[in-house]
CSV table of C-alpha atoms and ligand atoms in Angstrom, one decimal:
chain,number,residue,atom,x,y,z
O,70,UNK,CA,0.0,0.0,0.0
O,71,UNK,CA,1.3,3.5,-1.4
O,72,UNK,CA,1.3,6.8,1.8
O,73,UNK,CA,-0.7,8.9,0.1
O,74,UNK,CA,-0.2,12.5,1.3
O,75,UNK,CA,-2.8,13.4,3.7
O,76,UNK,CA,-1.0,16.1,5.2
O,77,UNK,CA,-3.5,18.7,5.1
O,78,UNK,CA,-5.3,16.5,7.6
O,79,UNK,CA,-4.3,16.1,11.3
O,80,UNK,CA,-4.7,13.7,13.9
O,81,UNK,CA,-4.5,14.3,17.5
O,82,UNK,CA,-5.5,12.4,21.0
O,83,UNK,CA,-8.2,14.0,22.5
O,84,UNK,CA,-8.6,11.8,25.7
O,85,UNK,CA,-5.8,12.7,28.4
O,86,UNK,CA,-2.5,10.5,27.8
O,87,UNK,CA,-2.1,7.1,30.0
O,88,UNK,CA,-4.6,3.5,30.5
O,89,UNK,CA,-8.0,4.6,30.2
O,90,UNK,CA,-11.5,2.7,29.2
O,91,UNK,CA,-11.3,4.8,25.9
O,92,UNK,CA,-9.1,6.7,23.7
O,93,UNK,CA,-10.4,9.6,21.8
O,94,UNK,CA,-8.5,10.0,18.7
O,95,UNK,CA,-9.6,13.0,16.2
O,96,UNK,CA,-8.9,13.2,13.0
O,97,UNK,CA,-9.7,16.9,11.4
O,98,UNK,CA,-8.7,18.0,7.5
O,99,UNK,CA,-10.0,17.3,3.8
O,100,UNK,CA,-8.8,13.5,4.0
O,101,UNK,CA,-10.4,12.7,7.4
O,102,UNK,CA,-12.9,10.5,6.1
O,103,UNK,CA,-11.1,8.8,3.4
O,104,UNK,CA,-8.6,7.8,6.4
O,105,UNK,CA,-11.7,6.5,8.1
O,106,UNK,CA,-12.7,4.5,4.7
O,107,UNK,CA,-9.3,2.9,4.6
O,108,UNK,CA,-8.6,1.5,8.0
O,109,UNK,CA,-12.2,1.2,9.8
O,110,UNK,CA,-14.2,-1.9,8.3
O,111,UNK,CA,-17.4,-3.5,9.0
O,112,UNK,CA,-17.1,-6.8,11.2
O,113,UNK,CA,-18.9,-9.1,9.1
O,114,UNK,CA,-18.7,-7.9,5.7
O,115,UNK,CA,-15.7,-5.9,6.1
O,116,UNK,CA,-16.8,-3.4,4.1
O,117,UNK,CA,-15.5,0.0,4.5
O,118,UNK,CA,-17.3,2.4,6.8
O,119,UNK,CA,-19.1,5.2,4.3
O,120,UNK,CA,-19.3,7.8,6.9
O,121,UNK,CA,-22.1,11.0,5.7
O,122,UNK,CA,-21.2,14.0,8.2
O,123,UNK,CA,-24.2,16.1,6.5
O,124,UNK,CA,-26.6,14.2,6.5
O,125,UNK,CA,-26.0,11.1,9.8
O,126,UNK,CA,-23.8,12.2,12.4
O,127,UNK,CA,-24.2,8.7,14.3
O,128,UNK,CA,-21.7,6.9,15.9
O,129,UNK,CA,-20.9,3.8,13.6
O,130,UNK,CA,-19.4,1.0,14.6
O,131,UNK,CA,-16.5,-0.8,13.0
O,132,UNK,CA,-12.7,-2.4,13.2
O,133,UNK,CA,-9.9,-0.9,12.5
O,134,UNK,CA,-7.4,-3.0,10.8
O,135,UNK,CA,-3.9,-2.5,9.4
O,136,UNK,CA,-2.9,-4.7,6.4
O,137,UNK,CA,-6.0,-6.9,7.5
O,138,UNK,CA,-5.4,-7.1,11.4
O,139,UNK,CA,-7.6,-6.3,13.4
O,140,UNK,CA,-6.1,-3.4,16.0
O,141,UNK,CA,-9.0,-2.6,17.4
O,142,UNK,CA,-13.2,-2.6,18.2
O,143,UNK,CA,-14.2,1.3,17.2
O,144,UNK,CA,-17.1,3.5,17.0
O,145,UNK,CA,-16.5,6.4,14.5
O,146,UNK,CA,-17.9,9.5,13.8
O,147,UNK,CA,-17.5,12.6,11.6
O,148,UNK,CA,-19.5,16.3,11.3
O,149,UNK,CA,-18.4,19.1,8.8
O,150,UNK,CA,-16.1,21.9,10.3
O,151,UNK,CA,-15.9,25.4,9.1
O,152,UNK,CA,-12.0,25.6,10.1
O,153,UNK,CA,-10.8,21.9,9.1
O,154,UNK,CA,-13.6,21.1,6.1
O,155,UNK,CA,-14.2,18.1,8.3
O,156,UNK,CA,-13.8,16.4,11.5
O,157,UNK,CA,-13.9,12.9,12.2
O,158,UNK,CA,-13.4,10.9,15.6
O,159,UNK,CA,-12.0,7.8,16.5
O,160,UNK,CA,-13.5,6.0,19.7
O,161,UNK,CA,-11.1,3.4,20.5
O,162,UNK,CA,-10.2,0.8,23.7
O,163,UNK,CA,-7.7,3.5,25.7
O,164,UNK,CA,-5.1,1.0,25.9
O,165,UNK,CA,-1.5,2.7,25.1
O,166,UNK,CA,-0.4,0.5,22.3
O,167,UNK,CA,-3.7,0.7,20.8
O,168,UNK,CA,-3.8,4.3,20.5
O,169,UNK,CA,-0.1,4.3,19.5
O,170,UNK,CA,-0.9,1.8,16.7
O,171,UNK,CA,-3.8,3.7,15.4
O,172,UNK,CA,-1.7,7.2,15.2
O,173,UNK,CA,1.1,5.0,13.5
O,174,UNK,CA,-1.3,3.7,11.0
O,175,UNK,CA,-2.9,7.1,10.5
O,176,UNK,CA,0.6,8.6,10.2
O,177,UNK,CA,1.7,6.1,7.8
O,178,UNK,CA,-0.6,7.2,5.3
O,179,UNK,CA,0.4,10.6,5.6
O,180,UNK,CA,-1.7,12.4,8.0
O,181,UNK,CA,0.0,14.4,10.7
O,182,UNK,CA,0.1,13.7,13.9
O,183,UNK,CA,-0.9,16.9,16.2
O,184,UNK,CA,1.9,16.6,19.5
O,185,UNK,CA,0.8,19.9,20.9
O,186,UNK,CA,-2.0,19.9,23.3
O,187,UNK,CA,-4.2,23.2,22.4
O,188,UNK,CA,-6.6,24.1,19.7
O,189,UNK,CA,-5.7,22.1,17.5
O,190,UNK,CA,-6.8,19.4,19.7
O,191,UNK,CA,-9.6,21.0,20.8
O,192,UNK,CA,-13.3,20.4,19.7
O,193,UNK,CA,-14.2,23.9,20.2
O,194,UNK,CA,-13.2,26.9,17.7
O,195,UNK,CA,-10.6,29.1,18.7
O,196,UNK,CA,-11.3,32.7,16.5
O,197,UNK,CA,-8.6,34.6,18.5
O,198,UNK,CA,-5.3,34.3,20.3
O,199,UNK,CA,-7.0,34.8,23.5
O,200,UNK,CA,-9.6,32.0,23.0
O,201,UNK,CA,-6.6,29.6,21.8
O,202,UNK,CA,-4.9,30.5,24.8
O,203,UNK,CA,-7.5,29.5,26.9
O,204,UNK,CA,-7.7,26.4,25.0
O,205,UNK,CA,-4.1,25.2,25.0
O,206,UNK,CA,-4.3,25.9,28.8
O,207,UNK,CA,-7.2,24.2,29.7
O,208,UNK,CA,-5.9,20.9,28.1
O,209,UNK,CA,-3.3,21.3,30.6
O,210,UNK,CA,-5.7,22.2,33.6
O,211,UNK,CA,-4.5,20.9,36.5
O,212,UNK,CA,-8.1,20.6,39.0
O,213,UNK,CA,-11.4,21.1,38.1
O,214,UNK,CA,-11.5,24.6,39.4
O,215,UNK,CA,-8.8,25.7,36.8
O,216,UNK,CA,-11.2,23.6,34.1
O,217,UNK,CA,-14.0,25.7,35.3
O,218,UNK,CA,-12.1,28.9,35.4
O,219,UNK,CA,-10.4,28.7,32.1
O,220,UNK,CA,-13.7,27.3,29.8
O,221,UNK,CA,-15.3,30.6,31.4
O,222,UNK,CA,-12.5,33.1,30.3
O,223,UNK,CA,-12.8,30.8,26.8
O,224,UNK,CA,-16.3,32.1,26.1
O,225,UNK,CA,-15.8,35.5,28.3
O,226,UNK,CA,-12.2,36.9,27.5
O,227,UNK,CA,-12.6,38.0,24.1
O,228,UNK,CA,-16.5,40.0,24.5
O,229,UNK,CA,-15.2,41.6,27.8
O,230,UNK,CA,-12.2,43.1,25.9
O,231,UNK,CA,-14.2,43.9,23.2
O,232,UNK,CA,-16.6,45.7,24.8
O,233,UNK,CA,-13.3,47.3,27.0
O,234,UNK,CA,-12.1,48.4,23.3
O,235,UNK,CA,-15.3,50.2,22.6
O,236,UNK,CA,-15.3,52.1,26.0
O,237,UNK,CA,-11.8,52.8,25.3
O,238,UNK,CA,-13.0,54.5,22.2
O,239,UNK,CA,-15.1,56.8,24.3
O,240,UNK,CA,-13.3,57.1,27.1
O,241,UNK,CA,-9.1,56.1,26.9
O,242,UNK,CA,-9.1,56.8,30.8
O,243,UNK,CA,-11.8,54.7,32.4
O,244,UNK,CA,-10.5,51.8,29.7
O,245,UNK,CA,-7.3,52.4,30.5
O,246,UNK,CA,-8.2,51.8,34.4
O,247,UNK,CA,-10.6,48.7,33.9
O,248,UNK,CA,-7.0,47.0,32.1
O,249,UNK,CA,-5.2,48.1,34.8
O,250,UNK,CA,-7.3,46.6,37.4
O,251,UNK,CA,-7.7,43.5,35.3
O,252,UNK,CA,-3.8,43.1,34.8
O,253,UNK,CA,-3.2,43.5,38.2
O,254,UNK,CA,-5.9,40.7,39.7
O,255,UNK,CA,-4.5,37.9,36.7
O,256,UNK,CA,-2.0,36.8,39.0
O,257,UNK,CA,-4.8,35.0,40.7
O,258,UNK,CA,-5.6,33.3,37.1
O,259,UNK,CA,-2.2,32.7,36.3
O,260,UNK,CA,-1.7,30.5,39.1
O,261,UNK,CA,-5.3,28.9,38.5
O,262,UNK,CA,-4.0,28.2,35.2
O,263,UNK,CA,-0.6,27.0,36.1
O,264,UNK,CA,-0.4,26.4,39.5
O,265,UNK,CA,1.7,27.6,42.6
O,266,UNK,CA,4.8,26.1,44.6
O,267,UNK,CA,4.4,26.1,48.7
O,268,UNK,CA,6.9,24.9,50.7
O,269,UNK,CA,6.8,24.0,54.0
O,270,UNK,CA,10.4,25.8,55.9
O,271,UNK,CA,11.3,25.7,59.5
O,272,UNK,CA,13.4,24.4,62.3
O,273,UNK,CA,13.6,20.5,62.7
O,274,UNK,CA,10.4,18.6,64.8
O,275,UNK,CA,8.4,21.7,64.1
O,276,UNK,CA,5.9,19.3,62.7
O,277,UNK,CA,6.6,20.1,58.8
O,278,UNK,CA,6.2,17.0,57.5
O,279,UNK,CA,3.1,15.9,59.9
O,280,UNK,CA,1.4,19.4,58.4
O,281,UNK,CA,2.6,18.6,54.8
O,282,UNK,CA,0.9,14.9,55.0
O,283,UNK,CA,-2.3,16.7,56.9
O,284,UNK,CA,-2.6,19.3,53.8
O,285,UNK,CA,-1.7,16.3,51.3
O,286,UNK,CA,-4.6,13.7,53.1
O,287,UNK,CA,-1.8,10.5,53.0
O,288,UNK,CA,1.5,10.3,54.2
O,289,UNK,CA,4.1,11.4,51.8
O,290,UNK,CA,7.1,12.2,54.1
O,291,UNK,CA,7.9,10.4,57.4
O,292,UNK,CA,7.3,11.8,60.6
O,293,UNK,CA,9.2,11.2,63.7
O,294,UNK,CA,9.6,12.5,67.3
O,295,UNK,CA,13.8,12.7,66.3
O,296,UNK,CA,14.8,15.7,65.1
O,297,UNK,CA,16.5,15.7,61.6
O,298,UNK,CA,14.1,13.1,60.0
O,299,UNK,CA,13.2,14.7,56.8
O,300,UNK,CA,16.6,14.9,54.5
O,301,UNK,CA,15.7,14.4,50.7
O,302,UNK,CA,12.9,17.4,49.9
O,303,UNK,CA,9.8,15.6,48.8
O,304,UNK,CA,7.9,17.2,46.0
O,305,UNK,CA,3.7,16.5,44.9
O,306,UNK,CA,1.3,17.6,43.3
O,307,UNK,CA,-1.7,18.1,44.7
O,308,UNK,CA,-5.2,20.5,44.4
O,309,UNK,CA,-6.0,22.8,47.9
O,310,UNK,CA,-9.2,24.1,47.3
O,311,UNK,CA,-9.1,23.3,43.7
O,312,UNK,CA,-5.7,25.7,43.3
O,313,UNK,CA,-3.4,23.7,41.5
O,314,UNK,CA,-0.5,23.2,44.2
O,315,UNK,CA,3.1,21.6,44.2
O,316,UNK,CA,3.3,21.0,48.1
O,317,UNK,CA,7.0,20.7,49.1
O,318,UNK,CA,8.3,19.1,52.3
O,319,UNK,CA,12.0,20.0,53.0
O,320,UNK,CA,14.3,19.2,56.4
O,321,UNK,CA,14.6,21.4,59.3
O,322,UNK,CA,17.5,23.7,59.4
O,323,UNK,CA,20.1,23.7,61.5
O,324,UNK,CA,23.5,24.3,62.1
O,325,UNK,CA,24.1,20.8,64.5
O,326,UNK,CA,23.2,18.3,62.0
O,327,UNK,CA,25.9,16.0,60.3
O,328,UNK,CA,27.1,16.5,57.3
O,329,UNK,CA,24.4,14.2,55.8
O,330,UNK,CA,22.4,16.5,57.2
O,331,UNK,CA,23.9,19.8,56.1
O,332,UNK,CA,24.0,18.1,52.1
O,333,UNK,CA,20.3,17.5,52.3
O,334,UNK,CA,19.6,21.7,53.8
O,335,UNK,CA,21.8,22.9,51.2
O,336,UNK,CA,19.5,21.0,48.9
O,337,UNK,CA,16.6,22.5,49.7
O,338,UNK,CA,17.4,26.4,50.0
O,339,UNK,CA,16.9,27.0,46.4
O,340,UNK,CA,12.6,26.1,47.3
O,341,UNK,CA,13.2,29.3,49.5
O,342,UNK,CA,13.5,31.1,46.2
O,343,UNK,CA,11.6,28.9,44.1
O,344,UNK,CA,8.2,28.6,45.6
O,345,UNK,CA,4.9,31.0,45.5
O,346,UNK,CA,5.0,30.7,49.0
O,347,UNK,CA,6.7,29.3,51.9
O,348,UNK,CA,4.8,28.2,54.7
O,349,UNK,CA,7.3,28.4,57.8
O,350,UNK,CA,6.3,25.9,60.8
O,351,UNK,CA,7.4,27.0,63.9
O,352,UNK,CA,6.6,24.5,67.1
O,353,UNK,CA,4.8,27.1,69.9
O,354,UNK,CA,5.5,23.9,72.5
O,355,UNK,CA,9.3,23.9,71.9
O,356,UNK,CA,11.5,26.8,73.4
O,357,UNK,CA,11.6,29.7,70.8
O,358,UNK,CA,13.2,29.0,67.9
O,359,UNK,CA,16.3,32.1,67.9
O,360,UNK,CA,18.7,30.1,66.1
O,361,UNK,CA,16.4,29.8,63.1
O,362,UNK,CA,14.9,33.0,63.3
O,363,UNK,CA,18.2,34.9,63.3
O,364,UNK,CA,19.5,32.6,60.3
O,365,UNK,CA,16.4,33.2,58.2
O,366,UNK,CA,15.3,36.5,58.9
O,367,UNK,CA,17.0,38.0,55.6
O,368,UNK,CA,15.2,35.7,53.5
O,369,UNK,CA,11.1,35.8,54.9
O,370,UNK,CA,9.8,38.1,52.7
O,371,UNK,CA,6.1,39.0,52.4
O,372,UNK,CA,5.5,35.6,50.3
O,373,UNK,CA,5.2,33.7,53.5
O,374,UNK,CA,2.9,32.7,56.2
O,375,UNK,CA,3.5,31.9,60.0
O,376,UNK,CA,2.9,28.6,61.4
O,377,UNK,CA,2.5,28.1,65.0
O,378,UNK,CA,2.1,24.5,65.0
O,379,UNK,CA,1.2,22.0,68.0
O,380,UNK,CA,-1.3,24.0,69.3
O,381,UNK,CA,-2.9,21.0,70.8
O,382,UNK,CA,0.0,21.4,73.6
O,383,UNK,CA,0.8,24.3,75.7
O,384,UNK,CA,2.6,26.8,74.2
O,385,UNK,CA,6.4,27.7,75.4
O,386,UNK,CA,6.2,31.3,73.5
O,387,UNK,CA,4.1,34.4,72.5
O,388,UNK,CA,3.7,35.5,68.8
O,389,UNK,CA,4.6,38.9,69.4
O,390,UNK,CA,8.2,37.9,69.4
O,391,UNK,CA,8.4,37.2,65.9
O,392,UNK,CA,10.3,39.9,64.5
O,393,UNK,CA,7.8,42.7,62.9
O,394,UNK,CA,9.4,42.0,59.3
O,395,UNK,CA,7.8,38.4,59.3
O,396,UNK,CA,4.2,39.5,59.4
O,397,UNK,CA,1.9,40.0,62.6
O,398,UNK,CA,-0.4,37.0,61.5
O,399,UNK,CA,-0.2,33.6,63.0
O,400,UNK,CA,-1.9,30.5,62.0
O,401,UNK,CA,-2.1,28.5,65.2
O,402,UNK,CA,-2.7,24.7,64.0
O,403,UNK,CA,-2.6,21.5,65.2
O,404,UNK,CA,-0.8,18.7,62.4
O,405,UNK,CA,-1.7,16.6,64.6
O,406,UNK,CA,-5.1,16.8,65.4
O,407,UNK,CA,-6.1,18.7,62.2
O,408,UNK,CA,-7.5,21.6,64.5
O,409,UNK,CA,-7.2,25.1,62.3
O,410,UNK,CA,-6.6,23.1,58.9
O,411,UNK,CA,-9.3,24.7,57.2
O,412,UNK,CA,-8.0,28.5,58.4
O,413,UNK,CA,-4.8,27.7,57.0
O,414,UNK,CA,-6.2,26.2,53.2
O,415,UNK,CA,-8.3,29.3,53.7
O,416,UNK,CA,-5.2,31.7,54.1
O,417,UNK,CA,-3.0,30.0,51.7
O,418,UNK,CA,-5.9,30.1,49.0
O,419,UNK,CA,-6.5,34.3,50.3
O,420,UNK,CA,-2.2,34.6,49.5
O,421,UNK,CA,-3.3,33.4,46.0
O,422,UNK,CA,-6.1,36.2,46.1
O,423,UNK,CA,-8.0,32.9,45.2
O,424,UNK,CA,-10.6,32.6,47.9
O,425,UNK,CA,-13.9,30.8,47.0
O,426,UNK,CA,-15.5,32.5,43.5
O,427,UNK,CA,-12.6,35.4,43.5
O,428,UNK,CA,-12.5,33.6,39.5
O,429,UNK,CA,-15.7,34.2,38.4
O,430,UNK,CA,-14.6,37.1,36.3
O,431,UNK,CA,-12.8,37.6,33.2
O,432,UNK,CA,-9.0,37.4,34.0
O,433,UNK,CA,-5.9,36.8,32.1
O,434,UNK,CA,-3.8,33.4,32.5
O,435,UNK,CA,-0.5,33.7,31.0
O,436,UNK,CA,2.0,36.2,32.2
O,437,UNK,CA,2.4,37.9,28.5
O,438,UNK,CA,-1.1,38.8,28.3
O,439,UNK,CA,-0.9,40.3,31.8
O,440,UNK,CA,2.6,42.3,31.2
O,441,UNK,CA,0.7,43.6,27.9
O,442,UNK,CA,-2.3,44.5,29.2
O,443,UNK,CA,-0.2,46.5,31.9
O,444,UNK,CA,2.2,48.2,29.5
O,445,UNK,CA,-1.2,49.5,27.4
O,446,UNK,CA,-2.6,50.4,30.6
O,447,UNK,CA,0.1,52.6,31.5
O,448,UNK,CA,1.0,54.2,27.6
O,449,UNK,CA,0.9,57.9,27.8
O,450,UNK,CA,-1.5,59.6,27.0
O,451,UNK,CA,-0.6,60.9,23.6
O,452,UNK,CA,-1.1,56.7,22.6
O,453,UNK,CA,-4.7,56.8,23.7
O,454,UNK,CA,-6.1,57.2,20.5
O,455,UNK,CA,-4.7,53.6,19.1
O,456,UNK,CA,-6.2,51.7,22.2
O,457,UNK,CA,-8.8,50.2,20.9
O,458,UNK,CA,-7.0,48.9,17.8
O,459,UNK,CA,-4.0,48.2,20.3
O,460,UNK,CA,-6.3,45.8,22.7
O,461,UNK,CA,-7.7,44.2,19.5
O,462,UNK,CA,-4.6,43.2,17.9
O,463,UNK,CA,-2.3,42.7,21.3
O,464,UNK,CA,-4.4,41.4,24.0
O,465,UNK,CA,-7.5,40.0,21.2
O,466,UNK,CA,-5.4,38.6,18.4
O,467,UNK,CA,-8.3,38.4,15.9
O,468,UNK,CA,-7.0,36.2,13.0
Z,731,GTP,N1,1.3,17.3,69.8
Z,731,GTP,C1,1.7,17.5,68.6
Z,731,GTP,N2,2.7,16.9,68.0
Z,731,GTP,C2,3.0,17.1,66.7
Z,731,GTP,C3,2.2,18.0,65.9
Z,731,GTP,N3,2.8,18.0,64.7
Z,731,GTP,C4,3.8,17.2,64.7
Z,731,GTP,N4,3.9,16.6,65.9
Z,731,GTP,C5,4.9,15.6,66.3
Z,731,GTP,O1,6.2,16.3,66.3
Z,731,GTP,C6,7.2,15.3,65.8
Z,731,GTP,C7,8.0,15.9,64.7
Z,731,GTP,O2,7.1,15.9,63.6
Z,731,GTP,P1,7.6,16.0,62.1
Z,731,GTP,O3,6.5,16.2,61.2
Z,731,GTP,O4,8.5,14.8,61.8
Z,731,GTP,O5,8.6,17.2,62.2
Z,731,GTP,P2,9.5,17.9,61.0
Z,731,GTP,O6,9.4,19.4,61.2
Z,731,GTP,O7,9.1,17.3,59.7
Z,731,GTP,O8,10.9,17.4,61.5
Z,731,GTP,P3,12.3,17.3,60.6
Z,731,GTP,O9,12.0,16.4,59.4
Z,731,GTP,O10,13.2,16.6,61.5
Z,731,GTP,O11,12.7,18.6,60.2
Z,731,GTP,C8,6.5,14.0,65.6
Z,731,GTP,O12,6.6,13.2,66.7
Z,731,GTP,C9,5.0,14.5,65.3
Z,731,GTP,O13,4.1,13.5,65.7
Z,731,GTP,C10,1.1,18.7,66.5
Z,731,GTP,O14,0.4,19.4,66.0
Z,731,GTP,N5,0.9,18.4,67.9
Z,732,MG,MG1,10.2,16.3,58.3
């Protein structure tokens, strides 16, 4: 059998990658139903399957077969498309060789095989930048909040800034506000959209790892009475409150340890840096922690909360000596017993400027969009006249 080129066509795997009861494999261009002609057959007369996206859009069932094997039981589909002429879908078994056999087949007669998650993946139509932005990042959406959040700003984005583009036509000012505002609350969407970093910091035996496996809901790091325990950082993934999280456990710091010790703290400071936010546990039963506070002090920072942990027990100190530069607030919790867990998810999700709904209005995703809305927003005013165009082409991107 001669590859005919099919290259105008594309095929791509709709159905998230790994084992799953079915693969969703969609197949969008001019050829997309002769591919389905050539490898999907009928079972008993092995016909080819005629598939009639204008006038049946049933699901038809068939085999597909490569040089007369069998690969797999299917149900197929197709319906025009303004963007791709047509669109047809493969419903496969979601076993990983299975869908790796059907791309192969489909790529050995030419059709291309669509790598990048986004809208050309997508079964919705993407008219603008910002709508395929919103696309590419939902395929990558990490909880069902960020789903939620990013299919809104899909079908809301691109009117909101269009009707901001007509106001800024009457009025550059009051436009130019509304972006500024909206630039500045998208770091709340951004991190919807691509998630945050928290690590838990502190002295050893603070309780760090017994809050990170509380916040987590299964144990990920060990926890021990001996201080010292945690060496090797332990990274996961995780949703808190449906923000996208990477929760990070790392080992106490001191300066006592061994050197196995030291080697794994070393490893570690770079989370200081690296994460959204660090969440610094501090035992209120244990004598106050100077040694830790003096050695840290430089790097707290406002991206950090205040953990007094084992509140269950009595406590050995009084917040208010907590240098001023680390924040007033305290979060007393119990690891433990799991008593002021839900303040904390609350305060970690308010950091975020993410508490409950603060996403249910149009709000950028991806850093560029924010750093351009914010450089229109503060043009002088001698640009004012070109805003409207400017937040069509820049912040729109109409084809
Ligand atoms: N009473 C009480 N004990 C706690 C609480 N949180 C942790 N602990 C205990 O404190 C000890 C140390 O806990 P870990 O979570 O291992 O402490 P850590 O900060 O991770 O310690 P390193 O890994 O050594 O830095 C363990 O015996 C825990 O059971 C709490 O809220 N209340
Ligand atoms: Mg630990």
């Amino acid at each position: 059998m001669t590859a005919v080129d099919h290259s105008d066509t594309g095929c791509c795997v709709l159905t998230p990658p790994g084992t799953g009861a079915i693969a969703v494999i969609r197949l969008q261009g001019p050829d997309a139903l002769k591919l389905i002609r050539h490898f999907v057959h009928h079972r008993q007369t092995d016909l080819p399957i005629e598939l009639d996206p204008h006038n049946d859009r049933t699901l038809r069932y068939g085999q597909f077969c490569v040089d007369r094997e069998v690969v797999d039981d299917v149900l197929v589909c197709a319906r025009p498309d303004e963007e791709h002429c047509c669109v047809a879908e493969i419903n496969a078994h979601g076993g990983l060789r299975v869908v790796e056999r059907i791309l192969a087949a489909l790529q050995g007669q030419g059709a291309k095989v669509l790598t990048e998650s986004g809208p050309a993946c997508s079964a919705w139509p993407a008219r603008s930048v910002i709508e395929a932005e919103a696309l590419a990042c939902l395929s990558k959406a990490q909880t069902r909040r960020a789903v939620r959040f990013l299919i809104r700003q899909y079908h809301e984005l691109r009117p909101f800034l269009e009707e901001l583009a007509n106001l800024a036509a009457d009025d550059a000012e009051a436009a130019r506000r509304r972006l500024s505002d909206l630039a500045a609350k998208s770091k709340a969407g951004l991190i919807l959209a691509n998630g945050a970093t928290v690590a838990l910091v502190g002295p050893p035996n603070a309780g760090k790892s017994t809050l990170t496996n509380r916040l987590f809901g299964n144990t990920l790091s060990l926890e021990c009475d001996e201080p010292g325990t945690t060496r090797d950082w332990v990274a996961e993934p995780m949703s808190l409150l449906g923000i996208p999280i990477t929760l990070v456990d790392t080992p106490g710091i001191r300066v006592e340890g061994d050197l196995l010790e030291q080697a794994a703290i070393k490893r570690s400071l770079p989370w200081w840096g690296v994460a959204d936010l660090r969440l610094v546990v501090l035992d209120k039963s244990a004598p106050f922690p100077d040694d830790f506070i003096n050695a840290c002090s430089a790097s707290m920072g406002d991206q950090s909360l205040i953990i007094g942990n084992k509140a269950d027990l009595e406590s050995a100190w009084q917040d208010g000596r907590l240098p001023d530069t680390w924040g007033e607030y305290v979060v007393q919790v119990s690891a433990k017993e799991g008593a002021g867990l839900v303040e904390l998810e609350q305060r970690i999700a308010g950091k975020f400027s993410l508490p409950s709904g603060a996403e249910d209005c149009p709000l950028f995703f991806t850093e560029q969009k924010i750093m351009q809305a914010a450089a229109l927003a503060n043009e002088s005013e001698r640009d004012w006249n070109d805003l409207p165009r400017r937040i069509h082409s820049t912040l729109i991107g109409i084809d």
